[in-house]
Short mmCIF file of C-alpha atoms and ligand atoms in Angstrom, two decimals:
data_model
loop_
_atom_site.label_atom_id
_atom_site.label_comp_id
_atom_site.label_asym_id
_atom_site.label_seq_id
_atom_site.Cartn_x
_atom_site.Cartn_y
_atom_site.Cartn_z
CA MET V 1 51.28 67.17 64.90
CA PRO V 2 47.80 68.33 63.92
CA VAL V 3 46.05 70.65 65.85
CA THR V 4 43.04 69.91 66.97
CA LEU V 5 40.08 72.33 67.83
CA ILE V 6 37.84 70.94 70.55
CA ALA V 7 34.66 72.70 70.11
CA ASN V 8 31.30 73.98 71.72
CA VAL V 9 31.88 72.20 74.60
CA ARG V 10 31.38 73.43 78.30
CA ILE V 11 35.11 73.68 80.00
CA PHE V 12 35.53 72.99 83.29
CA ASP V 13 39.64 74.30 83.86
CA GLY V 14 40.32 72.37 86.89
CA VAL V 15 38.85 75.27 89.38
CA SER V 16 35.05 75.87 87.65
CA VAL V 17 33.40 76.23 84.76
CA ILE V 18 35.00 78.43 82.09
CA SER V 19 33.07 78.26 79.74
CA GLN V 20 29.20 76.63 78.71
CA CYS V 21 29.69 76.75 75.39
CA GLY V 22 33.85 77.40 74.02
CA HIS V 23 36.42 76.31 72.01
CA VAL V 24 39.95 74.71 72.73
CA LEU V 25 42.83 74.26 70.13
CA ILE V 26 45.90 72.25 70.69
CA GLU V 27 48.88 72.57 68.74
CA SER V 28 52.75 70.81 69.60
CA GLY V 29 51.09 69.16 72.77
CA LYS V 30 50.18 72.36 73.78
CA ILE V 31 46.75 74.31 75.35
CA GLN V 32 47.21 77.04 72.66
CA GLU V 33 44.34 78.64 72.78
CA ILE V 34 40.45 79.31 74.73
CA SER V 35 37.82 81.25 73.35
CA ASP V 36 34.05 81.51 73.11
CA GLN V 37 34.93 82.04 69.63
CA THR V 38 35.94 79.96 67.36
CA PRO V 39 39.68 81.06 67.15
CA SER V 40 40.98 82.13 63.54
CA SER V 41 45.09 81.94 64.52
CA ALA V 42 45.34 78.46 63.13
CA SER V 43 44.42 77.63 59.45
CA GLU V 44 44.10 73.99 59.54
CA TYR V 45 43.16 71.73 62.57
CA THR V 46 40.69 68.95 63.28
CA VAL V 47 37.35 69.58 64.64
CA ILE V 48 35.86 67.80 67.34
CA ASP V 49 32.05 68.43 67.83
CA GLY V 50 32.27 68.91 71.82
CA SER V 51 28.32 69.64 72.14
CA GLY V 52 26.48 68.16 75.08
CA CYS V 53 30.05 67.02 76.71
CA THR V 54 32.21 68.53 78.66
CA LEU V 55 36.10 69.17 78.76
CA ILE V 56 38.10 69.04 82.11
CA PRO V 57 41.76 68.13 82.38
CA GLY V 58 43.62 64.89 82.87
CA LEU V 59 42.70 63.42 86.12
CA ILE V 60 45.60 62.81 88.31
CA ASP V 61 45.67 60.19 91.24
CA ALA V 62 47.94 61.30 94.14
CA HIS V 63 48.71 57.93 95.65
CA VAL V 64 49.37 55.13 93.53
CA HIS V 65 52.29 52.55 93.18
CA VAL V 66 53.20 51.48 89.80
CA PHE V 67 56.49 49.71 90.93
CA GLN V 68 57.05 48.51 87.30
CA ASP V 69 53.78 47.40 86.07
CA LEU V 70 53.21 49.27 82.20
CA THR V 71 49.36 48.08 81.97
CA PHE V 72 48.52 50.31 85.11
CA LEU V 73 49.83 53.57 83.69
CA GLN V 74 47.61 52.31 80.16
CA THR V 75 44.69 51.16 82.19
CA ALA V 76 45.10 54.69 84.18
CA MET V 77 44.35 56.33 80.32
CA GLN V 78 41.22 54.22 79.87
CA TYR V 79 39.77 56.21 82.88
CA GLY V 80 40.80 59.82 82.14
CA VAL V 81 43.86 59.22 84.70
CA THR V 82 46.87 60.89 83.02
CA THR V 83 49.58 61.70 85.05
CA VAL V 84 49.78 59.49 89.08
CA LEU V 85 52.06 60.43 91.63
CA ASP V 86 53.81 57.10 92.49
CA MET V 87 54.59 56.91 96.46
CA HIS V 88 57.29 54.58 97.13
CA ASN V 89 58.93 52.33 94.51
CA GLU V 90 62.29 51.09 93.32
CA SER V 91 64.24 53.91 91.33
CA GLU V 92 64.96 51.53 88.36
CA TRP V 93 61.70 50.47 88.33
CA PHE V 94 60.52 53.73 88.10
CA GLN V 95 63.04 55.24 85.88
CA LYS V 96 62.34 52.29 83.66
CA MET V 97 58.51 53.40 83.44
CA LYS V 98 59.15 56.78 83.06
CA SER V 99 61.31 56.68 80.08
CA VAL V 100 58.57 54.63 78.68
CA ALA V 101 56.00 57.46 79.68
CA ASN V 102 58.32 59.97 78.16
CA GLY V 103 58.27 58.13 74.94
CA ARG V 104 54.25 57.78 74.47
CA ASN V 105 51.00 59.18 75.70
CA ASP V 106 48.72 56.47 75.81
CA VAL V 107 50.48 55.79 79.15
CA ALA V 108 49.45 57.95 81.91
CA ASP V 109 52.82 60.20 83.19
CA LEU V 110 54.28 59.32 86.56
CA HIS V 111 55.75 60.98 88.93
CA SER V 112 57.38 59.27 91.98
CA ALA V 113 58.75 59.39 95.64
CA GLY V 114 61.58 56.88 94.53
CA LEU V 115 62.58 54.58 97.58
CA ALA V 116 60.15 56.12 100.41
CA ALA V 117 62.16 56.90 104.36
CA THR V 118 62.85 53.73 105.30
CA VAL V 119 64.23 51.91 108.39
CA LYS V 120 65.58 48.48 108.73
CA HIS V 121 62.91 45.76 109.50
CA GLY V 122 60.30 49.24 109.49
CA TRP V 123 57.36 49.71 106.40
CA PRO V 124 56.46 48.57 103.74
CA SER V 125 59.10 45.57 103.94
CA ALA V 126 56.93 44.48 107.46
CA ILE V 127 53.66 43.93 105.50
CA LEU V 128 55.74 42.87 102.10
CA ARG V 129 57.24 39.86 103.82
CA LEU V 130 53.43 38.81 104.67
CA THR V 131 52.39 39.35 101.68
CA ALA V 132 54.76 39.84 98.83
CA ALA V 133 56.85 36.33 100.62
CA GLU V 134 57.27 34.36 97.54
CA ASP V 135 58.42 37.16 95.30
CA PRO V 136 62.43 35.74 95.13
CA GLY V 137 63.60 39.52 94.27
CA LEU V 138 62.07 40.49 97.34
CA GLU V 139 64.82 40.72 99.95
CA THR V 140 67.19 42.05 97.73
CA ARG V 141 65.69 45.09 97.15
CA ILE V 142 64.89 45.40 100.86
CA SER V 143 68.53 44.84 101.49
CA GLY V 144 69.07 48.21 99.16
CA TRP V 145 66.58 50.52 101.08
CA PRO V 146 67.49 53.37 103.17
CA ASN V 147 68.15 52.48 106.78
CA ILE V 148 67.68 56.64 108.06
CA THR V 149 68.98 55.89 111.56
CA ASP V 150 70.52 59.16 112.07
CA GLU V 151 70.55 63.38 110.65
CA LYS V 152 73.38 62.71 108.30
CA ILE V 153 72.34 59.38 106.64
CA ALA V 154 68.72 61.60 105.81
CA ASP V 155 70.89 63.97 103.90
CA GLU V 156 72.42 61.39 102.26
CA TYR V 157 69.13 59.38 101.34
CA VAL V 158 67.66 62.56 100.08
CA ALA V 159 69.91 64.01 97.57
CA THR V 160 70.38 60.39 96.19
CA ASN V 161 67.28 59.81 95.63
CA LYS V 162 66.59 63.51 94.23
CA ARG V 163 69.68 62.90 91.35
CA SER V 164 68.11 59.29 90.93
CA GLY V 165 65.14 61.56 89.54
CA ALA V 166 62.27 61.49 92.51
CA SER V 167 59.89 64.03 92.58
CA PHE V 168 59.40 64.16 96.15
CA ILE V 169 59.72 62.69 99.84
CA LYS V 170 57.86 60.66 101.62
CA LEU V 171 58.31 59.02 105.24
CA MET V 172 56.84 56.35 106.43
CA GLN V 173 55.55 56.45 110.07
CA GLU V 174 53.61 53.16 110.54
CA ASP V 175 54.09 51.08 113.55
CA GLY V 176 51.62 48.45 112.65
CA CYS V 177 49.98 48.35 115.36
CA ALA V 178 46.31 49.90 113.41
CA LEU V 179 46.39 47.15 111.21
CA ASN V 180 46.00 43.55 111.68
CA LEU V 181 48.19 41.68 110.53
CA PRO V 182 50.39 38.86 111.64
CA PHE V 183 54.03 41.01 112.08
CA PRO V 184 56.30 38.92 113.67
CA ALA V 185 56.95 41.47 116.23
CA ARG V 186 55.07 45.15 117.32
CA PRO V 187 55.81 47.86 117.15
CA ILE V 188 57.00 47.22 113.70
CA PRO V 189 60.17 50.39 114.33
CA THR V 190 59.65 53.84 112.76
CA PRO V 191 61.65 57.09 112.35
CA SER V 192 62.89 59.16 115.32
CA LEU V 193 60.91 62.09 115.56
CA GLU V 194 64.62 63.79 115.20
CA ILE V 195 65.20 61.97 111.78
CA GLN V 196 61.74 62.01 110.49
CA LYS V 197 62.91 66.14 110.77
CA ALA V 198 65.75 66.02 109.66
CA ILE V 199 64.61 63.98 106.07
CA VAL V 200 61.88 66.77 106.03
CA GLU V 201 63.99 69.78 106.24
CA ALA V 202 66.72 68.40 103.74
CA ALA V 203 63.67 67.21 101.45
CA HIS V 204 63.33 71.49 101.72
CA ARG V 205 65.96 72.45 100.92
CA ASN V 206 66.20 70.40 97.34
CA ASP V 207 63.18 72.26 96.92
CA MET V 208 61.29 69.16 97.73
CA LEU V 209 57.71 68.21 98.93
CA ALA V 210 57.92 65.47 102.20
CA VAL V 211 54.46 63.64 102.37
CA ALA V 212 54.13 60.97 104.82
CA HIS V 213 52.01 57.73 105.56
CA ALA V 214 50.85 57.43 108.86
CA LEU V 215 47.00 55.54 109.87
CA THR V 216 46.69 56.48 113.19
CA ASN V 217 45.69 59.87 114.84
CA HIS V 218 48.67 59.89 116.82
CA SER V 219 51.59 59.28 114.05
CA VAL V 220 49.88 61.88 112.17
CA LEU V 221 50.67 64.38 114.68
CA GLU V 222 54.07 62.45 114.61
CA VAL V 223 54.76 64.12 111.37
CA LEU V 224 52.60 67.03 111.13
CA ASN V 225 55.00 68.23 113.69
CA ALA V 226 58.74 67.22 111.79
CA GLY V 227 56.84 69.63 109.24
CA VAL V 228 55.43 67.31 106.18
CA ASP V 229 53.50 69.14 103.40
CA GLY V 230 50.93 66.13 103.42
CA ILE V 231 49.90 63.05 104.67
CA THR V 232 48.96 60.13 102.45
CA HIS V 233 45.88 58.42 104.14
CA SER V 234 42.90 59.92 106.19
CA SER V 235 43.52 58.59 109.38
CA LEU V 236 41.89 54.87 110.65
CA GLU V 237 40.77 56.51 114.35
CA PRO V 238 37.66 59.29 114.67
CA ILE V 239 38.83 62.27 114.37
CA ASN V 240 39.55 65.20 116.90
CA SER V 241 40.05 68.87 117.72
CA SER V 242 43.70 68.82 117.80
CA ILE V 243 44.05 66.62 114.52
CA ILE V 244 41.96 69.60 113.03
CA GLU V 245 43.96 72.49 114.64
CA ALA V 246 47.02 70.58 113.35
CA PHE V 247 46.27 70.47 110.15
CA GLN V 248 44.93 73.94 110.02
CA LYS V 249 48.43 75.39 111.74
CA THR V 250 50.72 73.26 109.58
CA ASN V 251 48.41 74.14 106.43
CA ALA V 252 48.85 70.41 105.08
CA PHE V 253 47.41 68.45 103.14
CA VAL V 254 45.30 65.02 103.58
CA ILE V 255 45.10 62.38 100.26
CA PRO V 256 42.25 60.12 101.93
CA THR V 257 42.39 57.02 99.82
CA LEU V 258 38.88 55.93 100.73
CA ALA V 259 39.11 53.54 97.98
CA VAL V 260 41.56 51.78 99.79
CA HIS V 261 40.37 52.39 103.03
CA ALA V 262 37.11 50.77 102.44
CA SER V 263 38.87 48.07 100.93
CA GLY V 264 40.61 47.02 104.14
CA SER V 265 37.83 47.11 106.48
CA GLY V 266 35.70 44.76 103.40
CA GLU V 267 32.44 47.71 104.23
CA ASP V 268 30.82 49.87 101.21
CA SER V 269 32.25 47.35 98.60
CA HIS V 270 28.70 47.69 96.84
CA THR V 271 30.08 50.78 95.31
CA ARG V 272 32.77 49.48 93.50
CA GLU V 273 30.58 47.49 91.55
CA ARG V 274 29.58 50.23 88.94
CA PHE V 275 32.99 50.87 88.04
CA ALA V 276 33.45 47.00 87.71
CA ALA V 277 30.15 46.84 85.52
CA ASP V 278 32.52 47.20 82.16
CA LEU V 279 35.02 44.47 83.09
CA VAL V 280 35.22 41.21 81.19
CA ASP V 281 38.43 39.74 82.70
CA THR V 282 37.22 37.38 85.95
CA ALA V 283 40.90 37.94 87.24
CA GLN V 284 40.28 41.72 86.82
CA LYS V 285 36.89 42.00 88.15
CA GLU V 286 37.34 39.67 91.39
CA HIS V 287 40.58 42.26 91.81
CA PHE V 288 38.75 45.06 91.77
CA LEU V 289 35.69 43.66 93.60
CA GLY V 290 37.61 42.19 96.43
CA CYS V 291 38.25 43.40 100.18
CA LEU V 292 41.99 43.63 101.70
CA HIS V 293 40.25 42.80 105.38
CA ILE V 294 43.03 44.27 107.25
CA MET V 295 41.86 46.59 109.13
CA LEU V 296 41.04 46.22 113.50
CA PRO V 297 37.55 45.70 114.76
CA GLY V 298 37.00 48.91 115.66
CA PHE V 299 37.78 50.80 111.98
CA SER V 300 34.83 51.94 110.44
CA ILE V 301 34.67 53.59 106.98
CA HIS V 302 31.93 55.89 108.40
CA ASN V 303 34.82 57.06 110.63
CA ALA V 304 37.00 58.33 107.44
CA TYR V 305 33.72 59.95 105.72
CA GLU V 306 33.38 61.79 108.77
CA GLN V 307 37.31 62.61 108.68
CA VAL V 308 37.55 64.21 105.40
CA ARG V 309 33.78 65.62 105.50
CA SER V 310 35.59 67.75 108.84
CA LEU V 311 38.91 68.19 107.60
CA LYS V 312 37.27 69.94 104.25
CA SER V 313 35.34 72.29 106.74
CA ALA V 314 38.34 73.02 108.05
CA GLY V 315 39.42 74.62 105.09
CA VAL V 316 42.03 71.50 104.74
CA ASP V 317 42.92 70.37 101.07
CA ILE V 318 41.56 67.33 99.83
CA LEU V 319 43.98 65.73 97.21
CA CYS V 320 42.56 62.71 95.59
CA GLY V 321 44.44 59.26 95.68
CA THR V 322 43.02 56.00 96.13
CA ASP V 323 46.54 53.69 96.51
CA SER V 324 45.65 51.40 93.68
CA SER V 325 48.64 48.72 92.94
CA GLU V 326 48.33 45.98 91.34
CA HIS V 327 48.70 44.46 94.48
CA LEU V 328 45.98 45.74 96.62
CA ALA V 329 42.64 44.24 95.85
CA GLY V 330 39.68 46.28 96.18
CA THR V 331 41.53 49.46 93.69
CA ARG V 332 41.92 49.37 89.84
CA ALA V 333 43.66 51.57 88.53
CA GLY V 334 41.73 54.49 87.13
CA ALA V 335 38.82 53.53 88.25
CA SER V 336 39.48 53.38 91.73
CA VAL V 337 40.07 57.42 90.88
CA HIS V 338 36.32 57.47 89.24
CA HIS V 339 35.17 55.37 92.71
CA GLU V 340 37.09 57.82 95.17
CA LEU V 341 35.52 60.85 93.54
CA TRP V 342 31.87 59.39 93.69
CA LEU V 343 32.94 58.33 97.32
CA TYR V 344 34.17 62.35 98.12
CA VAL V 345 30.54 63.48 96.67
CA ASN V 346 28.19 60.78 97.72
CA ARG V 347 29.37 59.82 101.98
CA CYS V 348 31.52 62.78 102.39
CA GLY V 349 29.62 66.03 101.49
CA PHE V 350 31.55 67.51 98.10
CA THR V 351 29.96 69.52 95.55
CA PRO V 352 30.95 67.51 92.12
CA ILE V 353 33.25 70.36 91.50
CA GLU V 354 34.73 70.34 93.79
CA ALA V 355 35.81 66.84 93.79
CA LEU V 356 36.99 67.49 90.04
CA ALA V 357 38.96 70.02 91.70
CA SER V 358 40.44 67.47 94.36
CA ALA V 359 41.91 64.92 91.01
CA THR V 360 42.76 67.99 89.24
CA SER V 361 43.83 71.92 89.96
CA LYS V 362 44.46 70.52 93.88
CA ILE V 363 47.06 68.50 93.32
CA GLU V 364 48.53 70.34 90.48
CA GLU V 365 48.38 73.73 92.99
CA ARG V 366 49.94 71.89 96.06
CA PHE V 367 52.50 68.87 93.92
CA LYS V 368 53.40 72.33 92.48
CA LEU V 369 52.78 70.67 88.95
CA ARG V 370 53.03 74.12 86.91
CA ASP V 371 52.74 71.99 83.20
CA ARG V 372 49.63 70.21 83.85
CA GLY V 373 46.65 70.12 85.67
CA ARG V 374 43.91 72.97 84.61
CA ILE V 375 42.90 74.19 81.43
CA GLU V 376 45.18 77.15 80.43
CA ILE V 377 47.28 78.79 77.91
CA GLY V 378 50.49 77.12 77.50
CA ARG V 379 49.60 73.86 79.69
CA GLN V 380 50.56 70.52 78.47
CA ALA V 381 46.92 69.66 76.38
CA ASP V 382 46.49 66.60 79.21
CA LEU V 383 42.31 66.85 79.07
CA VAL V 384 39.47 64.45 78.92
CA LEU V 385 35.95 64.78 77.09
CA VAL V 386 32.92 63.83 79.42
CA LYS V 387 29.73 63.43 77.10
CA GLY V 388 27.24 64.94 79.50
CA ASP V 389 28.24 67.25 82.74
CA PRO V 390 30.22 65.96 85.74
CA THR V 391 30.36 68.90 86.97
CA GLU V 392 26.83 68.61 88.10
CA CYS V 393 26.61 64.42 88.06
CA ILE V 394 30.02 63.12 89.11
CA ASP V 395 28.21 59.56 87.09
CA ALA V 396 29.23 61.11 84.28
CA LEU V 397 32.46 60.05 84.33
CA ASP V 398 31.29 56.87 83.24
CA GLU V 399 31.16 58.55 79.85
CA ILE V 400 34.33 59.26 78.51
CA ILE V 401 34.47 59.94 75.07
CA GLY V 402 38.07 60.92 74.31
CA VAL V 403 41.70 61.60 76.31
CA TRP V 404 44.72 63.20 75.51
CA ARG V 405 48.10 63.21 76.65
CA ASN V 406 50.45 66.32 75.12
CA GLY V 407 47.63 66.56 72.45
CA GLU V 408 47.35 63.31 70.91
CA ARG V 409 43.66 61.68 71.36
CA VAL V 410 45.18 58.40 72.74
CA VAL V 411 41.60 56.93 73.79
CA THR V 412 38.23 56.94 71.74
CA ALA V 413 34.86 55.61 72.84
ZN1 LIG P 1 50.70 53.44 99.20
#
């Protein structure tokens, strides 16, 4: 593999700007050297002049649904998103996607929850029966999902999921009451607190993180009580002190998914237009600019913004995630990460550096990714070269001029 030097470049390492004019040497897919001088260790290398540009770690989306959509992983790369965390998928599908990502660098890598800890007629089968009823394989797939009705099944579920290659465990604490959807019955069944606790404990015994879908304050408190490491959405209800205290007490993180929440309520949809400006395909553009409209009338996206602001000031870790998938209108692989970060800066009071950290080092740290997420010697050379300075102005992410995965440049402006 060729040796590459990205020279004379501002370096944001995932946490802070470590150089205004540095050099990063990439060899054998890894970051080999970071210095203020031109390195002398390698005799021959291709030089990329990074003058006027910023090098950042490959971005990570901490909440997506890949299914078996390879285009999703390719599109993500065009936006500098080199890793995605897949939050519920058929084992067979993510294994297939993972093996493609292991073999080529022009698609984003994925870590998956595999099948979430589901119960019969619970989430997400309830919503899929409304939104994907015409899918001929749906009922067969759902019939193979876990039905975790006691603690023994919880143990078996975690072990099976781990064996199938899942990297973490996803709980579903969703009774459907906060969504304006015509479910045949409410509440949708959810596992009891004891079972959720048993799943979290089994995950932890297996050295896996447990994260949870929860959309109401009550459900958030329930799963925080069960011991989860993080919540995969911000709540749809206004924040209060007991939520803040529960996050602080448990040290759980939150993945706000403002991108999908805004689509769910149909608010602030004009903020997506700048990220769709380059899209020429009409169907893709319609999907990304469309809105889900699934929130109850009481919901306001401004509550979600306020919640992210409050949790951040209370010291809670915010991890960038969007809930992007081919099925959710208002989202697009990669582009939604830019949108989500834009919302953190322009609606939730983040500095651009805090926003970038939420999509790099914060996810690396909390999901224990270790091999990526930062520009550090020995890490995978998953890198994004951006014209201008996104650490000063997040809009600079519009101008990506290079994306590397495992040291291979796969996107060139
Ligand atoms: Zn999701």
